[in-house]
PDB file of C-alpha atoms and ligand atoms in Angstrom:
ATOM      1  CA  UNK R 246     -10.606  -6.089  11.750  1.00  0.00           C
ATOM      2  CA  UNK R 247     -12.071  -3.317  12.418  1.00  0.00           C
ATOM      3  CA  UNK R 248     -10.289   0.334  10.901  1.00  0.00           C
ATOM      4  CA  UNK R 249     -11.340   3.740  10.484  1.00  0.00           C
ATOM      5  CA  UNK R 250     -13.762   2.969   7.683  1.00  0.00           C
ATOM      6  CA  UNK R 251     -14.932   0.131   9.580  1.00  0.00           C
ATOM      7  CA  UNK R 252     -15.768   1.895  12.274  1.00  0.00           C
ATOM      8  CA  UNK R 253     -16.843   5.372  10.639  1.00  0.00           C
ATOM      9  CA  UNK R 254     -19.471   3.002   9.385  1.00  0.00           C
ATOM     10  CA  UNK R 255     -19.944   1.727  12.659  1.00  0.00           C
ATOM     11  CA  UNK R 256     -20.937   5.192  13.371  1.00  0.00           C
ATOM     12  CA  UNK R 257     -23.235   5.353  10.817  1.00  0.00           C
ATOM     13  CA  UNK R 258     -25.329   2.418  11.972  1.00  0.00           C
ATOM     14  CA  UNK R 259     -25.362   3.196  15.149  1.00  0.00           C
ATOM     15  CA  UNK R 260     -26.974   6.310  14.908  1.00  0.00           C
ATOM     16  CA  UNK R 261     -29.474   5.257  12.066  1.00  0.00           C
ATOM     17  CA  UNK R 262     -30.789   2.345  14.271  1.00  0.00           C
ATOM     18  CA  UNK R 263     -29.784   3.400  18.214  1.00  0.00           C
ATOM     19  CA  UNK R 264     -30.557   7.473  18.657  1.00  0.00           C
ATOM     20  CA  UNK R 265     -33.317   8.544  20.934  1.00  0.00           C
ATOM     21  CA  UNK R 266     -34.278   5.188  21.898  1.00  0.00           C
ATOM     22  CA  UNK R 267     -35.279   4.805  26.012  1.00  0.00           C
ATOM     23  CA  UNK R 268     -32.874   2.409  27.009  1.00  0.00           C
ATOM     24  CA  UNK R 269     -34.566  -0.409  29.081  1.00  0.00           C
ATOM     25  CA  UNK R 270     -31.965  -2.915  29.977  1.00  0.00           C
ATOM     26  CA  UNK R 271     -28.401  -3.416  29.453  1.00  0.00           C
ATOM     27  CA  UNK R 272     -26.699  -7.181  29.794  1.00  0.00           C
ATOM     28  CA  UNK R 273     -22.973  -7.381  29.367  1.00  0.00           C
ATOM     29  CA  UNK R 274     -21.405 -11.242  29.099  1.00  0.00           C
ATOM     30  CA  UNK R 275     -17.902 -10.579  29.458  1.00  0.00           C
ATOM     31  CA  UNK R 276     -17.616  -7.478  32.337  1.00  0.00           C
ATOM     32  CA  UNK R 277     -13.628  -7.694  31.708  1.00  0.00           C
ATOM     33  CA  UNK R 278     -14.454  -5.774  28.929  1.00  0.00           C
ATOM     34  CA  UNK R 279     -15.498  -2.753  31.134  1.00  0.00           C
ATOM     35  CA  UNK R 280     -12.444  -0.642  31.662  1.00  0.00           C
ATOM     36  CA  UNK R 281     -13.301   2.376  34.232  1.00  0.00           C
ATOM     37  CA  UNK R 282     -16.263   0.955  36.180  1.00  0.00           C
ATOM     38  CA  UNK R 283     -18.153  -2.183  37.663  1.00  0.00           C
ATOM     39  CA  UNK R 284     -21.022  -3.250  35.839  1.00  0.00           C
ATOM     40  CA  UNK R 285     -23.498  -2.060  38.090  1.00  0.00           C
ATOM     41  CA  UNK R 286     -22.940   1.168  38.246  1.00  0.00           C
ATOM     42  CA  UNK R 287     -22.767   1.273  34.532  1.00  0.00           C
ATOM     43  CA  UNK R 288     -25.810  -0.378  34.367  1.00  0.00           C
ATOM     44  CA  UNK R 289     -27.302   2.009  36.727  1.00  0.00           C
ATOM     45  CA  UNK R 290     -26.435   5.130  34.965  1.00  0.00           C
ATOM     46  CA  UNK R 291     -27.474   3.833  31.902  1.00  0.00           C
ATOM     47  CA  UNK R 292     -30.821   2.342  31.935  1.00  0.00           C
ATOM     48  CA  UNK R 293     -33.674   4.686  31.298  1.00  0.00           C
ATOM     49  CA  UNK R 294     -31.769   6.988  29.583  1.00  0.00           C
ATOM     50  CA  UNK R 295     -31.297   7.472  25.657  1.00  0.00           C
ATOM     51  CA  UNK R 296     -27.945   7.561  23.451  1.00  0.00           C
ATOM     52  CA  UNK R 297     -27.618  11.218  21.753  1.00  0.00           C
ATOM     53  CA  UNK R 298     -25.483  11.467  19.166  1.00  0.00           C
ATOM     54  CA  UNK R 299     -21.914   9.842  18.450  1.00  0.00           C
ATOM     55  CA  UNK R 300     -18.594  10.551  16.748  1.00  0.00           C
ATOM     56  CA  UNK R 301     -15.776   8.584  15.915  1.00  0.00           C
ATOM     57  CA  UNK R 302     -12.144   8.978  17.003  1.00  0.00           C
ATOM     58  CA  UNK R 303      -9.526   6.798  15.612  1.00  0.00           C
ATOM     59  CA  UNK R 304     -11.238   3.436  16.131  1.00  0.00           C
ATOM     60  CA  UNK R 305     -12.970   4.527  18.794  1.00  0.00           C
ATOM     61  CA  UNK R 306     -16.837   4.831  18.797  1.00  0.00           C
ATOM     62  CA  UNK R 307     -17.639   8.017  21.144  1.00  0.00           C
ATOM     63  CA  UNK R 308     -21.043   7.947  22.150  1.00  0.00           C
ATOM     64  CA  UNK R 309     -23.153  10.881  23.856  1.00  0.00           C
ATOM     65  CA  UNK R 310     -25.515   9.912  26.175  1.00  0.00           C
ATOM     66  CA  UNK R 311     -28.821  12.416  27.122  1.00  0.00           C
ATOM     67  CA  UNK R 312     -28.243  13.756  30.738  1.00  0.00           C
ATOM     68  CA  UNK R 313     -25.131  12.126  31.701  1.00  0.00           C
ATOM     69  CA  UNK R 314     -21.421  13.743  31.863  1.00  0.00           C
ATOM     70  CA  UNK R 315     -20.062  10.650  30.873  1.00  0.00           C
ATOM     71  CA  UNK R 316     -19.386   9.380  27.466  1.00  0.00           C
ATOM     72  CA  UNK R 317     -19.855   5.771  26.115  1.00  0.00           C
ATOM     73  CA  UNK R 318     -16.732   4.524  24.323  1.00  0.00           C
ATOM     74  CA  UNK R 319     -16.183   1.426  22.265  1.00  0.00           C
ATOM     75  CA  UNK R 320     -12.897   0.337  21.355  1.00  0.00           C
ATOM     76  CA  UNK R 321     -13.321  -2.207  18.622  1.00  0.00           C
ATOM     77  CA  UNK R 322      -9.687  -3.856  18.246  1.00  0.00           C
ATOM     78  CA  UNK R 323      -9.227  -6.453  16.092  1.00  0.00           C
ATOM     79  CA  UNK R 324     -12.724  -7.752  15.796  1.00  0.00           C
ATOM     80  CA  UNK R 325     -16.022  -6.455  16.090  1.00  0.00           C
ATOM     81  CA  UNK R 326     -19.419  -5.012  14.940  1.00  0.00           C
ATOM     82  CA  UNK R 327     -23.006  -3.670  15.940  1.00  0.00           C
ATOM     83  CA  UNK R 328     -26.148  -5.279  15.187  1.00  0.00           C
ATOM     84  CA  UNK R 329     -29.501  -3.770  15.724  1.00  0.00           C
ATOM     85  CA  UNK R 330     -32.447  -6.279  15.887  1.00  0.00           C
ATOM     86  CA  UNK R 331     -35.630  -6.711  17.943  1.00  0.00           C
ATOM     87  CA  UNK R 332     -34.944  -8.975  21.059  1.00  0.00           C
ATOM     88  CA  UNK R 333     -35.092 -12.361  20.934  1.00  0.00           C
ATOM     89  CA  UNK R 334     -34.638 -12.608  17.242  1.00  0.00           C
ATOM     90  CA  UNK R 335     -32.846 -15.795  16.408  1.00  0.00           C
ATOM     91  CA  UNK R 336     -28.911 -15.554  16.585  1.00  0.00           C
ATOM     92  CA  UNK R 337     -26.565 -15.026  13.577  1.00  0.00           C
ATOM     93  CA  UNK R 338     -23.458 -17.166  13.914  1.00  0.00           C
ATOM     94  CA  UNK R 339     -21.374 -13.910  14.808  1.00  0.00           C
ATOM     95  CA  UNK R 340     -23.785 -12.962  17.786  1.00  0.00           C
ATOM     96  CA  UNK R 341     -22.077 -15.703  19.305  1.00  0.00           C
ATOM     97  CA  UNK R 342     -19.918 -13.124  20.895  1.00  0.00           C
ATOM     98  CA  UNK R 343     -22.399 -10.841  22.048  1.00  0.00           C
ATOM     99  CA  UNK R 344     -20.389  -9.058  24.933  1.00  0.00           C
ATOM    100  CA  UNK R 345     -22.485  -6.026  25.522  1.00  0.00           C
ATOM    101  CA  UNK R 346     -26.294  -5.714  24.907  1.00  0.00           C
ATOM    102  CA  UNK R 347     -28.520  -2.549  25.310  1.00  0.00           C
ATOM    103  CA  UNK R 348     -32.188  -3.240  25.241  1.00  0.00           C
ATOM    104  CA  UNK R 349     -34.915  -0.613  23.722  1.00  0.00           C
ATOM    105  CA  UNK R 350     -38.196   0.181  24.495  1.00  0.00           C
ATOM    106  CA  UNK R 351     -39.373  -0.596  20.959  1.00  0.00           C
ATOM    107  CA  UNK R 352     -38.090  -3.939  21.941  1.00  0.00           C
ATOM    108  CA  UNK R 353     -35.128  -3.894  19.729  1.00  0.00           C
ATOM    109  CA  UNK R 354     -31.534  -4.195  21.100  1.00  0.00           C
ATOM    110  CA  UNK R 355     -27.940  -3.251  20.094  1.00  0.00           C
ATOM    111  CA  UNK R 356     -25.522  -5.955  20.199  1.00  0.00           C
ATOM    112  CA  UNK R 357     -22.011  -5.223  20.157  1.00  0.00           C
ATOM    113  CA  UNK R 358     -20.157  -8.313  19.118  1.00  0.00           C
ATOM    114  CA  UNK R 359     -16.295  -8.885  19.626  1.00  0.00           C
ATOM    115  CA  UNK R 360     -14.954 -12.062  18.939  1.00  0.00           C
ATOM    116  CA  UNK R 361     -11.195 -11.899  20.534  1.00  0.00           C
ATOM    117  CA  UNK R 362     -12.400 -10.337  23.746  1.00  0.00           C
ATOM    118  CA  UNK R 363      -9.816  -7.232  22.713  1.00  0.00           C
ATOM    119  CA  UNK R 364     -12.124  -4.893  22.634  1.00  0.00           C
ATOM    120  CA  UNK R 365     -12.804  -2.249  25.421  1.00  0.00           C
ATOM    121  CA  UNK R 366     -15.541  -0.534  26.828  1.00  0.00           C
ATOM    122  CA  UNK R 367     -15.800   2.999  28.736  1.00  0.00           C
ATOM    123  CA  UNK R 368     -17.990   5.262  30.549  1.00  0.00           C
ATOM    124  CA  UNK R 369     -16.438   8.296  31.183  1.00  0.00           C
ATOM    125  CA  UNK R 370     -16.273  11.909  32.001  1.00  0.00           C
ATOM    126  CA  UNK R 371     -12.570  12.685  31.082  1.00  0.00           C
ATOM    127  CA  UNK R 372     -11.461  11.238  27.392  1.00  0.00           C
ATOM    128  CA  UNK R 373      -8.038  12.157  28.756  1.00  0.00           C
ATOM    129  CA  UNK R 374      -7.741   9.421  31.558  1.00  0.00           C
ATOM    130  CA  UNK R 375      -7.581   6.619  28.000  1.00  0.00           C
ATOM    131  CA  UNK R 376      -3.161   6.918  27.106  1.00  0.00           C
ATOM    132  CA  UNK R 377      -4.820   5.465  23.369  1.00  0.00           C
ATOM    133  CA  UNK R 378      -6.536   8.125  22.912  1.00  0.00           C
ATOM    134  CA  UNK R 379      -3.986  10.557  24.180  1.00  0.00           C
ATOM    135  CA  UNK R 380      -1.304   9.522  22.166  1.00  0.00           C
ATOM    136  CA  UNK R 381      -3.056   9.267  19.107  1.00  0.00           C
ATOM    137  CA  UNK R 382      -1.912  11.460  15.916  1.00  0.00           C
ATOM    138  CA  UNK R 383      -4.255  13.756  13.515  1.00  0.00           C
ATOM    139  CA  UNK R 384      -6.927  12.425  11.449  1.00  0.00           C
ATOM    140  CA  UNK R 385      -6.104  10.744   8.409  1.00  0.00           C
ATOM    141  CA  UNK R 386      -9.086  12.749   6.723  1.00  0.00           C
ATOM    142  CA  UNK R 387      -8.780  16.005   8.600  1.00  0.00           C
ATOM    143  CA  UNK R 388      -4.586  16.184   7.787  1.00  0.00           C
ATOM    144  CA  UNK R 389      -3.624  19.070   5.142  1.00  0.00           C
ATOM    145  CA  UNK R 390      -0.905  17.871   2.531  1.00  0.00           C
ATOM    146  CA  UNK R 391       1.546  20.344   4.220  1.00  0.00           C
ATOM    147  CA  UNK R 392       0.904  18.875   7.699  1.00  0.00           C
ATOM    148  CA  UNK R 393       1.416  15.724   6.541  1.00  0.00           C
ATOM    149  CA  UNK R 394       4.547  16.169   4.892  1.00  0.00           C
ATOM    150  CA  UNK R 395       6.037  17.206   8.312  1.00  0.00           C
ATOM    151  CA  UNK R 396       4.661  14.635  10.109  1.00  0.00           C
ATOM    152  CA  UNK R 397       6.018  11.714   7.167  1.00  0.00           C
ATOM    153  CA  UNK R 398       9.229  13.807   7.155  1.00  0.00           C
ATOM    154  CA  UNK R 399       9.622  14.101  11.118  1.00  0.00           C
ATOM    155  CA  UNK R 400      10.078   9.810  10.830  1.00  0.00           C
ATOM    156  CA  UNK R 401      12.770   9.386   8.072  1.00  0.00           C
ATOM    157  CA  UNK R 402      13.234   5.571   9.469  1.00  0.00           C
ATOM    158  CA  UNK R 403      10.571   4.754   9.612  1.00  0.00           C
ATOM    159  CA  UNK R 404       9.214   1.819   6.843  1.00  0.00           C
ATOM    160  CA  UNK R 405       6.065   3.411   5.430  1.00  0.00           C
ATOM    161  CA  UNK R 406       3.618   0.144   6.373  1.00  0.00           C
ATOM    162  CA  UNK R 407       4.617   0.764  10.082  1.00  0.00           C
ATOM    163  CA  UNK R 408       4.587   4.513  10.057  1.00  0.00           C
ATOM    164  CA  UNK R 409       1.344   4.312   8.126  1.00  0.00           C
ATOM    165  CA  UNK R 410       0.098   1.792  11.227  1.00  0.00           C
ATOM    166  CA  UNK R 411       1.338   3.620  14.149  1.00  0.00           C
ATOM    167  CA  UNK R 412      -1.474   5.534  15.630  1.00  0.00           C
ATOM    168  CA  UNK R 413       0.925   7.699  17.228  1.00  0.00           C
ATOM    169  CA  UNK R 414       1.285   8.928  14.062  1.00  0.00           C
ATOM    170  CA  UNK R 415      -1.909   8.937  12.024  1.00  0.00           C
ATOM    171  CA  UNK R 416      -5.351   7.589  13.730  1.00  0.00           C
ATOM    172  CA  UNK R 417      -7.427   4.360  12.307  1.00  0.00           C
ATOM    173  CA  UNK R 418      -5.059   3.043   9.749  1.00  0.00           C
ATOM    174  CA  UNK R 419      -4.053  -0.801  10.479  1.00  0.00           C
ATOM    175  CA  UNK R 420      -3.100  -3.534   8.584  1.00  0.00           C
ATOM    176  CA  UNK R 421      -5.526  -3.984   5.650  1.00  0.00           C
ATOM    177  CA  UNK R 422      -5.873   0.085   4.712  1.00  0.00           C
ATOM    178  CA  UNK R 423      -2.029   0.498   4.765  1.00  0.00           C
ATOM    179  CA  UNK R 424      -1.566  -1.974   2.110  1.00  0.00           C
ATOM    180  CA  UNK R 425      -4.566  -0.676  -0.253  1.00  0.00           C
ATOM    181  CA  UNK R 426      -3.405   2.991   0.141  1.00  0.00           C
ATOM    182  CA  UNK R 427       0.272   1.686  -0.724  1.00  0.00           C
ATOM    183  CA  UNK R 428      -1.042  -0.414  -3.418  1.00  0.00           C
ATOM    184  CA  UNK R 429      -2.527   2.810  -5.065  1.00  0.00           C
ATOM    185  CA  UNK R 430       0.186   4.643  -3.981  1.00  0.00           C
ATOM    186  CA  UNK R 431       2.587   2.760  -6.173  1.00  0.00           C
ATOM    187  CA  UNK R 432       4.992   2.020  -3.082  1.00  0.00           C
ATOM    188  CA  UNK R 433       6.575  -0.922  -1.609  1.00  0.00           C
ATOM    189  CA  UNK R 434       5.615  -1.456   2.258  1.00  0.00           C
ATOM    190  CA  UNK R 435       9.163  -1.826   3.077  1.00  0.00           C
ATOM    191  CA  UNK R 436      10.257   1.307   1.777  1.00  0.00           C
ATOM    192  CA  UNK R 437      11.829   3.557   4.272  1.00  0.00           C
ATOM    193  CA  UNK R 438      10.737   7.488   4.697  1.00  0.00           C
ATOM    194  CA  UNK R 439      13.683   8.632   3.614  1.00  0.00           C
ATOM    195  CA  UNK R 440      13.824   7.180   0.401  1.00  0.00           C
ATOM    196  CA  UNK R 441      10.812   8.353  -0.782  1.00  0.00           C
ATOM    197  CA  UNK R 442      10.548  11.352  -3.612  1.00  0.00           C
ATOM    198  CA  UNK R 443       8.209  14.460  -2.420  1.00  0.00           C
ATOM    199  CA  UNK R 444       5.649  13.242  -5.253  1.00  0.00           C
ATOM    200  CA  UNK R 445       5.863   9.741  -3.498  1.00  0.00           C
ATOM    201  CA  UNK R 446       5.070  11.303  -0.254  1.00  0.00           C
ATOM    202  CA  UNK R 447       2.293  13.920  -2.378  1.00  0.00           C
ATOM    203  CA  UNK R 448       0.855  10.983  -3.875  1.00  0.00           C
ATOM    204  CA  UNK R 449       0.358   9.169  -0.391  1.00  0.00           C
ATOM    205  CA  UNK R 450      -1.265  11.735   1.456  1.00  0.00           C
ATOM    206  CA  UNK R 451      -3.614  11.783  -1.660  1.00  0.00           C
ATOM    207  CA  UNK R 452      -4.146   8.375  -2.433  1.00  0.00           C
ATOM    208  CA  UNK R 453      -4.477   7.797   1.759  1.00  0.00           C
ATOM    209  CA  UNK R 454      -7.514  10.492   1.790  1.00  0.00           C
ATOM    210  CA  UNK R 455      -9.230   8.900  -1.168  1.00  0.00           C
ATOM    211  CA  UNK R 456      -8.557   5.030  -0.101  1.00  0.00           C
ATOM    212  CA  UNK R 457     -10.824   6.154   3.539  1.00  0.00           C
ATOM    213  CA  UNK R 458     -12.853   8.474   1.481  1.00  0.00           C
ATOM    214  CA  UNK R 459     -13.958   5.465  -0.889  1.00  0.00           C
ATOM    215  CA  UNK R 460     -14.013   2.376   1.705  1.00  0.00           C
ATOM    216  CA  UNK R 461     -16.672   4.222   3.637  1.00  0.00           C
ATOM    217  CA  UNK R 462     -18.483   4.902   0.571  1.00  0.00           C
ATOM    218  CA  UNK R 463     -18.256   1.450  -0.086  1.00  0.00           C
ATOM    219  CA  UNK R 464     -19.469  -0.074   3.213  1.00  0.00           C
ATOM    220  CA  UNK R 465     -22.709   2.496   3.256  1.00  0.00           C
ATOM    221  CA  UNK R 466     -23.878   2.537  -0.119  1.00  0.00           C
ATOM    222  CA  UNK R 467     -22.926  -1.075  -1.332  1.00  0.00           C
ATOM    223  CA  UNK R 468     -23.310  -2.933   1.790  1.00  0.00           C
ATOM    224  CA  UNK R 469     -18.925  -3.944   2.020  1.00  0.00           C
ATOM    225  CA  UNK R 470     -18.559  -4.856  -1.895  1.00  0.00           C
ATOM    226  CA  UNK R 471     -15.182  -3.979  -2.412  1.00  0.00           C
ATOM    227  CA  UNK R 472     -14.714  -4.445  -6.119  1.00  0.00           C
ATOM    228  CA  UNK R 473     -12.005  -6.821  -6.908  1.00  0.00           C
ATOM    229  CA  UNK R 474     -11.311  -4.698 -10.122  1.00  0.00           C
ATOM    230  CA  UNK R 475     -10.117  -1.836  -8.279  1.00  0.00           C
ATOM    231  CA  UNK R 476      -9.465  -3.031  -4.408  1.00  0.00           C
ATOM    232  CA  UNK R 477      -6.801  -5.484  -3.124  1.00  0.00           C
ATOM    233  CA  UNK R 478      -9.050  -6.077  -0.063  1.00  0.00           C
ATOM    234  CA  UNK R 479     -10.937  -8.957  -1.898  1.00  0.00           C
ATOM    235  CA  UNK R 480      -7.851 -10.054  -2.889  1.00  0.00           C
ATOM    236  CA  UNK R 481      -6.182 -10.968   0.552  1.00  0.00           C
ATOM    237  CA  UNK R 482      -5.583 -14.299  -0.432  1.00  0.00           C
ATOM    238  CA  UNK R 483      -2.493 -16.524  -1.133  1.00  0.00           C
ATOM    239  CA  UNK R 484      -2.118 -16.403  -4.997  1.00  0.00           C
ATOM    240  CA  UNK R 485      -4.610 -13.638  -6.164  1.00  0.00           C
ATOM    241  CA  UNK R 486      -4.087 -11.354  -8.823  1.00  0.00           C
ATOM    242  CA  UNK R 487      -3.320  -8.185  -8.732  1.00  0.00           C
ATOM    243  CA  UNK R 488      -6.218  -5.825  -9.969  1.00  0.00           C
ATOM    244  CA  UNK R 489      -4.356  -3.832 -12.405  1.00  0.00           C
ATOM    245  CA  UNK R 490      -2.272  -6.204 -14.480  1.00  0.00           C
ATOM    246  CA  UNK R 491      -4.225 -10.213 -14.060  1.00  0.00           C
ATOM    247  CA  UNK R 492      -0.660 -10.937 -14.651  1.00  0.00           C
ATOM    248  CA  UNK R 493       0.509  -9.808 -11.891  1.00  0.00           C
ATOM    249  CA  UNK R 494       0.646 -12.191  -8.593  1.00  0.00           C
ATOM    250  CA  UNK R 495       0.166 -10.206  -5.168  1.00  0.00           C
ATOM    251  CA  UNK R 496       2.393 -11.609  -2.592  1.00  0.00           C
ATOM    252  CA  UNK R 497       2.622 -11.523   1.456  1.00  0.00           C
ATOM    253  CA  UNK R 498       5.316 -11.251   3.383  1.00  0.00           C
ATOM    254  CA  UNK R 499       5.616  -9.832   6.884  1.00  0.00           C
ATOM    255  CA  UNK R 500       6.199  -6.648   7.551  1.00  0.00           C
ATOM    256  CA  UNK R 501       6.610  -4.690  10.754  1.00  0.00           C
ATOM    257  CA  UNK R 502       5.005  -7.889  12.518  1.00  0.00           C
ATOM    258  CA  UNK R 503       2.045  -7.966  10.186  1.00  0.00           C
ATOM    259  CA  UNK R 504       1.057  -9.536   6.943  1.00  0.00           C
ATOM    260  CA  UNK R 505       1.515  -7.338   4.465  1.00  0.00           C
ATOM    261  CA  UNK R 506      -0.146  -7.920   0.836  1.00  0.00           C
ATOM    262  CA  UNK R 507       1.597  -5.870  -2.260  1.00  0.00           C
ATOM    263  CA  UNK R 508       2.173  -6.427  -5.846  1.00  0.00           C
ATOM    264  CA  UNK R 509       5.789  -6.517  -5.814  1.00  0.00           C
ATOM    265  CA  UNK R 510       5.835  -5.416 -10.066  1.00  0.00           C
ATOM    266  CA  UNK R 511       3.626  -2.496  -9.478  1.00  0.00           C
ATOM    267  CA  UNK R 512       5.472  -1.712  -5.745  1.00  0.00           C
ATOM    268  CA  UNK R 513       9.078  -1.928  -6.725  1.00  0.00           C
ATOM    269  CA  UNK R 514      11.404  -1.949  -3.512  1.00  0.00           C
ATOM    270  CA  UNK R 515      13.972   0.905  -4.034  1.00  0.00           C
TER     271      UNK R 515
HETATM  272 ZN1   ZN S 756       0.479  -5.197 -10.179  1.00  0.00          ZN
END
């Protein structure tokens, strides 16, 4: 499920394989998806045009197209990827749910794949007219220590999993990167704001910023092997161990609606 690392690399294979490429045809199989416009006009505006450069916000994937006001956004959700390959190449398992497809001159195409059909898609002028993005809170990686002890002070109860979650509060963090940056953060996911120390709350913002910092590191250079030495992400499973003490058994247990995954001896609840 895609999260801000997830889709940071997004950005990063996107514009290795999809920059400056004339855009010959664009197919979409599920037009639901398409949130401000009909699929003609979208079509329309962009075939024989090129894709500039893009940024990430949040989980969204902000994409500038050459000559055109409006911006292409993708709103991954809970599932979803990019894959570049040369048209009519036979179909992984995942391209399955191919729901938009833009076509190349070099005869290569960009399918954007999205399994639960919660994704979104968007071509417009005004970033403003999407409430998500409106609403959203600071950048996890862009947030000073100071601003973020206002911010984790301004929500004393709140439980730290949820607050960590809410993008109201901080953008791209969901289920999976809240429990690895409270696993390293020595912190139960139940633990509410107010009963944290100011070196818990220290050790959060710094642990947070390294978590992201890594993951992507992870995902570019060794192509999404998490070691299960240092990550609990391998270790999502019913049973594992955790990867400090093989003694230890991670357990799950929902928390603010979602499945949380801690190491209750190394994340005491206080
Ligand atoms: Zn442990």
């Amino acid at each position: 499920m895609p999260e801000l690392p997830d889709v940071e690399y997004f950005k990063f294979y996107f514009k290795r394989t999809s920059l400056h490429k004339k855009i010959e045809n664009v197919t979409c199989e599920s037009k639901e998806l398409l949130q401000n416009i009909d699929f003609e006009k979208f079509k329309k505006k962009l075939v024989g045009t090129q894709f500039q450069t893009a940024t990430r916000r949040g989980k969204f994937l902000i994409i500038r197209v050459k000559e055109l006001e409006e911006k292409l956004l993708l709103h991954f959700a809970m599932t979803g990827s990019l894959h570049y390959v040369k048209q009519g190449a036979e179909k992984e398992d995942e391209d399955r749910f191919t729901r938009l497809t833009f076509q190349f001159k070099n005869n290569y195409e960009l399918r954007w794949r999205n399994m639960r059909k919660l994704g979104k898609i968007y071509l417009l002028e005004n970033l403003q007219k999407i409430d998500l993005l409106n609403e959203m809170g600071p950048e996890p990686l862009d947030i000073s220590k100071d601003e973020f002890m206002e911010l984790i002070d301004s929500h004393p109860r709140q439980m730290i999993k949820s607050f960590l979650m809410s993008q109201s509060n901080l953008a791209g963090i969901g289920n999976v990167y809240s429990d690895e940056i409270l696993y390293r953060a020595k912190i139960h996911p139940r633990t509410k704001i107010k009963n944290l120390s100011a070196k818990d709350k220290s050790k959060l913002h710094e642990k947070m910023q390294k978590v992201l910092r890594d993951a992507i590191e992870v995902m570019e250079k060794k192509d999404w092997n998490f070691s299960p030495d240092k990550w609990i992400i391998p270790h999502r499973h019913e049973d594992d161990n955790c990867p400090r003490y093989k003694s230890h058994k991670l357990v799950s247990k929902k928390v603010a609606g979602r499945t949380a995954i801690f190491c209750p001896k190394c994340q005491k609840f206080e």
